Short mmCIF file of C-alpha atoms in Angstrom, two decimals:
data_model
loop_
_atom_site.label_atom_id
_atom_site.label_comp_id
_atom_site.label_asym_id
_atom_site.label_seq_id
_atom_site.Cartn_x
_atom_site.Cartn_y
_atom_site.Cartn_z
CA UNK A 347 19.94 110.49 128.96
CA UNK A 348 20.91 109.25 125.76
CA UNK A 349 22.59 106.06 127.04
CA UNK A 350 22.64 103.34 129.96
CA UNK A 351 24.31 105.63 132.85
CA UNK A 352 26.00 104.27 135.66
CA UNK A 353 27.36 105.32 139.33
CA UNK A 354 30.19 105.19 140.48
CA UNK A 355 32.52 103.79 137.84
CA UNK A 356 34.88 102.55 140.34
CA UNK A 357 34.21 101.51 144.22
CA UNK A 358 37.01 100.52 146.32
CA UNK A 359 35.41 99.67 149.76
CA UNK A 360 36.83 97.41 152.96
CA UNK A 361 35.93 93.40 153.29
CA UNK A 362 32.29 93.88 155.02
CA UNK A 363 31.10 96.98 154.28
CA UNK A 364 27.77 97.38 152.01
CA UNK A 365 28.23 99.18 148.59
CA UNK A 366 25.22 100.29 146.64
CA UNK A 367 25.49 100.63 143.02
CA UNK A 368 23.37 102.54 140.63
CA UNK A 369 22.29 101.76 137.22
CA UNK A 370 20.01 104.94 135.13
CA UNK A 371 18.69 103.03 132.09
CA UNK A 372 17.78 104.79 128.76
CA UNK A 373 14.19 106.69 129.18
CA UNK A 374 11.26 104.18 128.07
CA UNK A 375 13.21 100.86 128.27
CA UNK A 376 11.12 98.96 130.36
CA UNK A 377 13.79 95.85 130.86
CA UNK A 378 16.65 95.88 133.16
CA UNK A 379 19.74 93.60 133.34
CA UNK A 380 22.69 93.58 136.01
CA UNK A 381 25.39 91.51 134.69
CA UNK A 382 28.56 90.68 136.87
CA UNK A 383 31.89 89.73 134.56
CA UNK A 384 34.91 88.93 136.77
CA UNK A 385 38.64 89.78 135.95
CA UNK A 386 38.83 87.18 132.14
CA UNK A 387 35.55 86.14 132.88
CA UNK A 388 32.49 86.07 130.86
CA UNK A 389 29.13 88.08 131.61
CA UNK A 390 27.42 86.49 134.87
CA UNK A 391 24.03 87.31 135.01
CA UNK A 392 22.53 88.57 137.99
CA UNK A 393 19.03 90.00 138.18
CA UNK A 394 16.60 91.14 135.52
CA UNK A 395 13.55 93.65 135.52
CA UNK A 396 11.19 93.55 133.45
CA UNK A 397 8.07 96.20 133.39
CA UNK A 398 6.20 95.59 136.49
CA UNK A 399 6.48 91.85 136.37
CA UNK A 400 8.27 90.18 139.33
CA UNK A 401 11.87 90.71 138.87
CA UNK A 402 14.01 87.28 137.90
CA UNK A 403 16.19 86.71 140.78
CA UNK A 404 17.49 83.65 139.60
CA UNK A 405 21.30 84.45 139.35
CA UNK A 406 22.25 86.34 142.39
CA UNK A 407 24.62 84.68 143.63
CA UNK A 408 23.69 84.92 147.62
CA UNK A 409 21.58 86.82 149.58
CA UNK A 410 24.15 89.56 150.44
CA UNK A 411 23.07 90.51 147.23
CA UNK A 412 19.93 92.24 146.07
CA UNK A 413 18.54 94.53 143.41
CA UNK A 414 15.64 97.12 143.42
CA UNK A 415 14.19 99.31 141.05
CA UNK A 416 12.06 102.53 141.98
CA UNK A 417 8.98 103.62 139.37
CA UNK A 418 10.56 101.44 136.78
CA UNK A 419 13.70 103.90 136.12
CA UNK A 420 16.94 103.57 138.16
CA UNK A 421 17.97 100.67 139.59
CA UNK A 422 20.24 99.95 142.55
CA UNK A 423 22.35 96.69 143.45
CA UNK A 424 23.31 96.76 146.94
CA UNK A 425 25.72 94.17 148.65
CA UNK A 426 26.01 93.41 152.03
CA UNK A 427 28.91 92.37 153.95
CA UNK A 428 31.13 92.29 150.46
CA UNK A 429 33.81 89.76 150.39
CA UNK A 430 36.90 89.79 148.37
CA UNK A 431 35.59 87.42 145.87
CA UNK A 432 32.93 90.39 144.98
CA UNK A 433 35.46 91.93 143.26
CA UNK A 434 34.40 92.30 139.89
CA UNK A 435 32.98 94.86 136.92
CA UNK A 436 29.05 94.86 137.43
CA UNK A 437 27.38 95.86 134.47
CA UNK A 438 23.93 97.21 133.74
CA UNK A 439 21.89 97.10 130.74
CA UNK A 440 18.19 98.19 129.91
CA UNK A 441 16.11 96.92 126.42
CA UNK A 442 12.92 97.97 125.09
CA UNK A 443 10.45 94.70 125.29
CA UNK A 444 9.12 94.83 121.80
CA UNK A 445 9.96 95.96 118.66
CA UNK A 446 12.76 95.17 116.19
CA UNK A 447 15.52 96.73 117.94
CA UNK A 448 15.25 95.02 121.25
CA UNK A 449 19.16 94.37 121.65
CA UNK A 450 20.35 95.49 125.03
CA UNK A 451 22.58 98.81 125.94
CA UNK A 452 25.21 98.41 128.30
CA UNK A 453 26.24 101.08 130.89
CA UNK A 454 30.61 101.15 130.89
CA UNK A 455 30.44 99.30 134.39
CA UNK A 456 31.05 99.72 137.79
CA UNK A 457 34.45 98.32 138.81
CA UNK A 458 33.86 97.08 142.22
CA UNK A 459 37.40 95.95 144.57
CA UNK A 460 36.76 94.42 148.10
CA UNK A 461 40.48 95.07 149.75
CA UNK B 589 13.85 78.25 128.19
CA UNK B 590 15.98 79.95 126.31
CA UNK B 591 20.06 79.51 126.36
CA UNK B 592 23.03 79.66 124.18
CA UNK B 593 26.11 78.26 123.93
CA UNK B 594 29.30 79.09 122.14
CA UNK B 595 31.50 76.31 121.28
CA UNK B 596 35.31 77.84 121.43
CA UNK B 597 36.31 79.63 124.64
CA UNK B 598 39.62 81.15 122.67
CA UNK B 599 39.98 81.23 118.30
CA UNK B 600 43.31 82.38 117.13
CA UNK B 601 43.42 83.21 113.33
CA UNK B 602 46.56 84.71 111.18
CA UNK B 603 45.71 88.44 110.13
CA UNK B 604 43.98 88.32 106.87
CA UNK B 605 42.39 84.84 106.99
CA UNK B 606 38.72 84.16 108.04
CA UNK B 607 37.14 84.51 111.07
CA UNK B 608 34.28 82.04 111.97
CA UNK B 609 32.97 82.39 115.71
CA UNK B 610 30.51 79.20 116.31
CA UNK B 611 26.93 79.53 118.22
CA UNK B 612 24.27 77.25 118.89
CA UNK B 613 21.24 78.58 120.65
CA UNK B 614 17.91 77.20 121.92
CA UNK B 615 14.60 78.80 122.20
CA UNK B 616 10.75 78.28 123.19
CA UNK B 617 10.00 80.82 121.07
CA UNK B 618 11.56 82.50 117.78
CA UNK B 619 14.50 84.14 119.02
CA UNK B 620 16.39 87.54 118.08
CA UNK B 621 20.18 87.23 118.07
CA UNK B 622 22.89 89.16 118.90
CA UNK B 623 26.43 89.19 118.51
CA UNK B 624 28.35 91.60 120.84
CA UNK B 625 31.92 92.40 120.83
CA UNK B 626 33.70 93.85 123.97
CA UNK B 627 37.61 95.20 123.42
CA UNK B 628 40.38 94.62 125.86
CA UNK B 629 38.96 97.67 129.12
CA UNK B 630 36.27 98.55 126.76
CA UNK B 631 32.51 98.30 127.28
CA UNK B 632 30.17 95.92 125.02
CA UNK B 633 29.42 96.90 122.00
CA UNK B 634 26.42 95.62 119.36
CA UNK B 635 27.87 93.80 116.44
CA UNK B 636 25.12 93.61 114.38
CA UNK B 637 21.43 90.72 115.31
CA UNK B 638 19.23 88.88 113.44
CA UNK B 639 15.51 89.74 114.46
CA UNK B 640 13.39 87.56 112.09
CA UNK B 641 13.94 89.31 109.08
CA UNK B 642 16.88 88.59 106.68
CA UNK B 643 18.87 85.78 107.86
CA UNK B 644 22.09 87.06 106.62
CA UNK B 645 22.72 89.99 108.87
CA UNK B 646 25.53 92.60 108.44
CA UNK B 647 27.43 94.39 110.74
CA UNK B 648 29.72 96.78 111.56
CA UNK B 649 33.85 96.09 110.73
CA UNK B 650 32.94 93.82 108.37
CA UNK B 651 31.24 91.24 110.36
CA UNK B 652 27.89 89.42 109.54
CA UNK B 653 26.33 85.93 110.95
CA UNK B 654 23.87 83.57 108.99
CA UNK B 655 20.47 82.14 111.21
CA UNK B 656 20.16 78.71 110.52
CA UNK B 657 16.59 77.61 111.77
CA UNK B 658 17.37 74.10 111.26
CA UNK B 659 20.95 74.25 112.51
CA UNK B 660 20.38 76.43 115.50
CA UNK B 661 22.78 78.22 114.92
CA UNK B 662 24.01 82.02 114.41
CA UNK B 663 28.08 81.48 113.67
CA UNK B 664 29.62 85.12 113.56
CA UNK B 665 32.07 85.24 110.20
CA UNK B 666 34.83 87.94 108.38
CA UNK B 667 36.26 87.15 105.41
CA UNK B 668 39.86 88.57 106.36
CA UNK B 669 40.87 89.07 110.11
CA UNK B 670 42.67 92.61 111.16
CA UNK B 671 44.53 92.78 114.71
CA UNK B 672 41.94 95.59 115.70
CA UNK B 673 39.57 92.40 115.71
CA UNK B 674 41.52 90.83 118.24
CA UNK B 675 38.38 91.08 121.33
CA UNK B 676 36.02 88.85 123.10
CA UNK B 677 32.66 88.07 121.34
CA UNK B 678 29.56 87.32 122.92
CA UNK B 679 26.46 85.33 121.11
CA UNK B 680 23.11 86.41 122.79
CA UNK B 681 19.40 85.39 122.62
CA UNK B 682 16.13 86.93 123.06
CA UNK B 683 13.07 84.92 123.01
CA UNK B 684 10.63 87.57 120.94
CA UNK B 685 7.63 86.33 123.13
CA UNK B 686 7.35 84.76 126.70
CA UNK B 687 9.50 86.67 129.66
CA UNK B 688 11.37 87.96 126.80
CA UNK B 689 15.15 88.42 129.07
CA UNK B 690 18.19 88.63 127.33
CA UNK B 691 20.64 85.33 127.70
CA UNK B 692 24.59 85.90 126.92
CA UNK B 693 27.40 82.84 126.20
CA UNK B 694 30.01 82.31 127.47
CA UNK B 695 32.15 84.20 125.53
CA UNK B 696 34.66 83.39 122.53
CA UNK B 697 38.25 85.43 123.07
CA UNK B 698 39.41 85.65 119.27
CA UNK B 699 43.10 86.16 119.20
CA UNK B 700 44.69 87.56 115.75
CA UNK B 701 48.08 86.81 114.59
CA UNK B 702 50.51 89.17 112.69
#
């Protein structure tokens, strides 16, 4: 598609329950980013692909969370067990890995709420 | 190791003064720079980024940052505020070599006056 797509745009789901969210980057951008920004918050960062390389894990923020991506296209962010403090607008964004215009596209979010 | 960090959480400016929006960055490797902007319910948008060529780069609304190699810095500048300006603005880095991922601030919310 022509931009950073991304499903649904707004999950409301019950304290425990596992949500999966999905992130379609734009065609040939080998990097991957879920961010996670919080109501007046900045951008958290949570995960990032990159090509086939092992996938930086470093800011998830527990291990009800995790991230896969299939073939090096779509990714999906599940979390487990989601608490109230989950609550937040999870953001995806792909990049090419070289080149001049390497800035990152953003998807318009998934609003997540944990009632 | 790559990070950035952006000195003012909140700027509040009088419409039709200057903006400046401060940055300091750090990088193993030469960086490319980026200066998003994301409106009140909006998604992020690209300002305009610096990627090793010019080192005055222009963007869009009449924005444009200056890369200071020896300064580390990228500070994000317009001549005369409008209230449409009124956003939050987000510095990023991008080592150009190494693991190469993508490292926002913390975010600067600019507030314009009438």
């Amino acid at each position: 598609g022509a931009g950073v797509s991304q499903s649904p745009s707004n999950k409301v789901t019950e304290k425990g329950k596992d949500v999966e969210l999905r992130c379609d980057p734009i065609s040939g951008h080998t990097a991957l980013y879920w961010y996670r920004q919080s109501l007046g918050q900045g951008l958290e960062f949570l995960i990032y692909f990159q090509g086939n390389s092992a996938p930086d894990k470093s800011g998830l923020p527990s291990d009800r969370f995790s991230a896969e991506r299939t073939g090096g296209s779509v990714s999906t962010l599940t979390i487990q067990r989601t608490q109230q403090e989950d609550s937040a607008v999870y953001l995806c964004a792909s990049s090419l890995r070289q080149g001049a215009n390497t800035e990152a596209f953003f998807g318009q979010g998934t609003r997540l709420t944990v009632v | 190791a790559q990070s950035v960090t952006q000195l003012d959480s909140h700027v509040s400016v009088s419409e039709g003064t200057p903006v400046l929006l401060r940055c300091n960055y750090s990088s193993s490797y030469s960086p490319s720079l980026f200066w998003y902007v994301q409106h009140p319910n909006k998604g992020l948008q690209l300002l305009l980024k610096y990627t090793s060529a010019a080192t005055l780069v222009k963007g869009i609304n009449g924005f444009e940052a200056e890369f200071k190699k020896s300064e580390t810095s990228f500070h994000l500048t317009k001549p005369s505020a409008h209230m449409s300006d009124a956003a939050e603005y987000f510095c990023v880095v991008r080592d150009q070599g190494g693991y190469q991922k993508v490292t926002f601030g913390t975010g600067t919310k600019l507030q314009v006056i009438p």
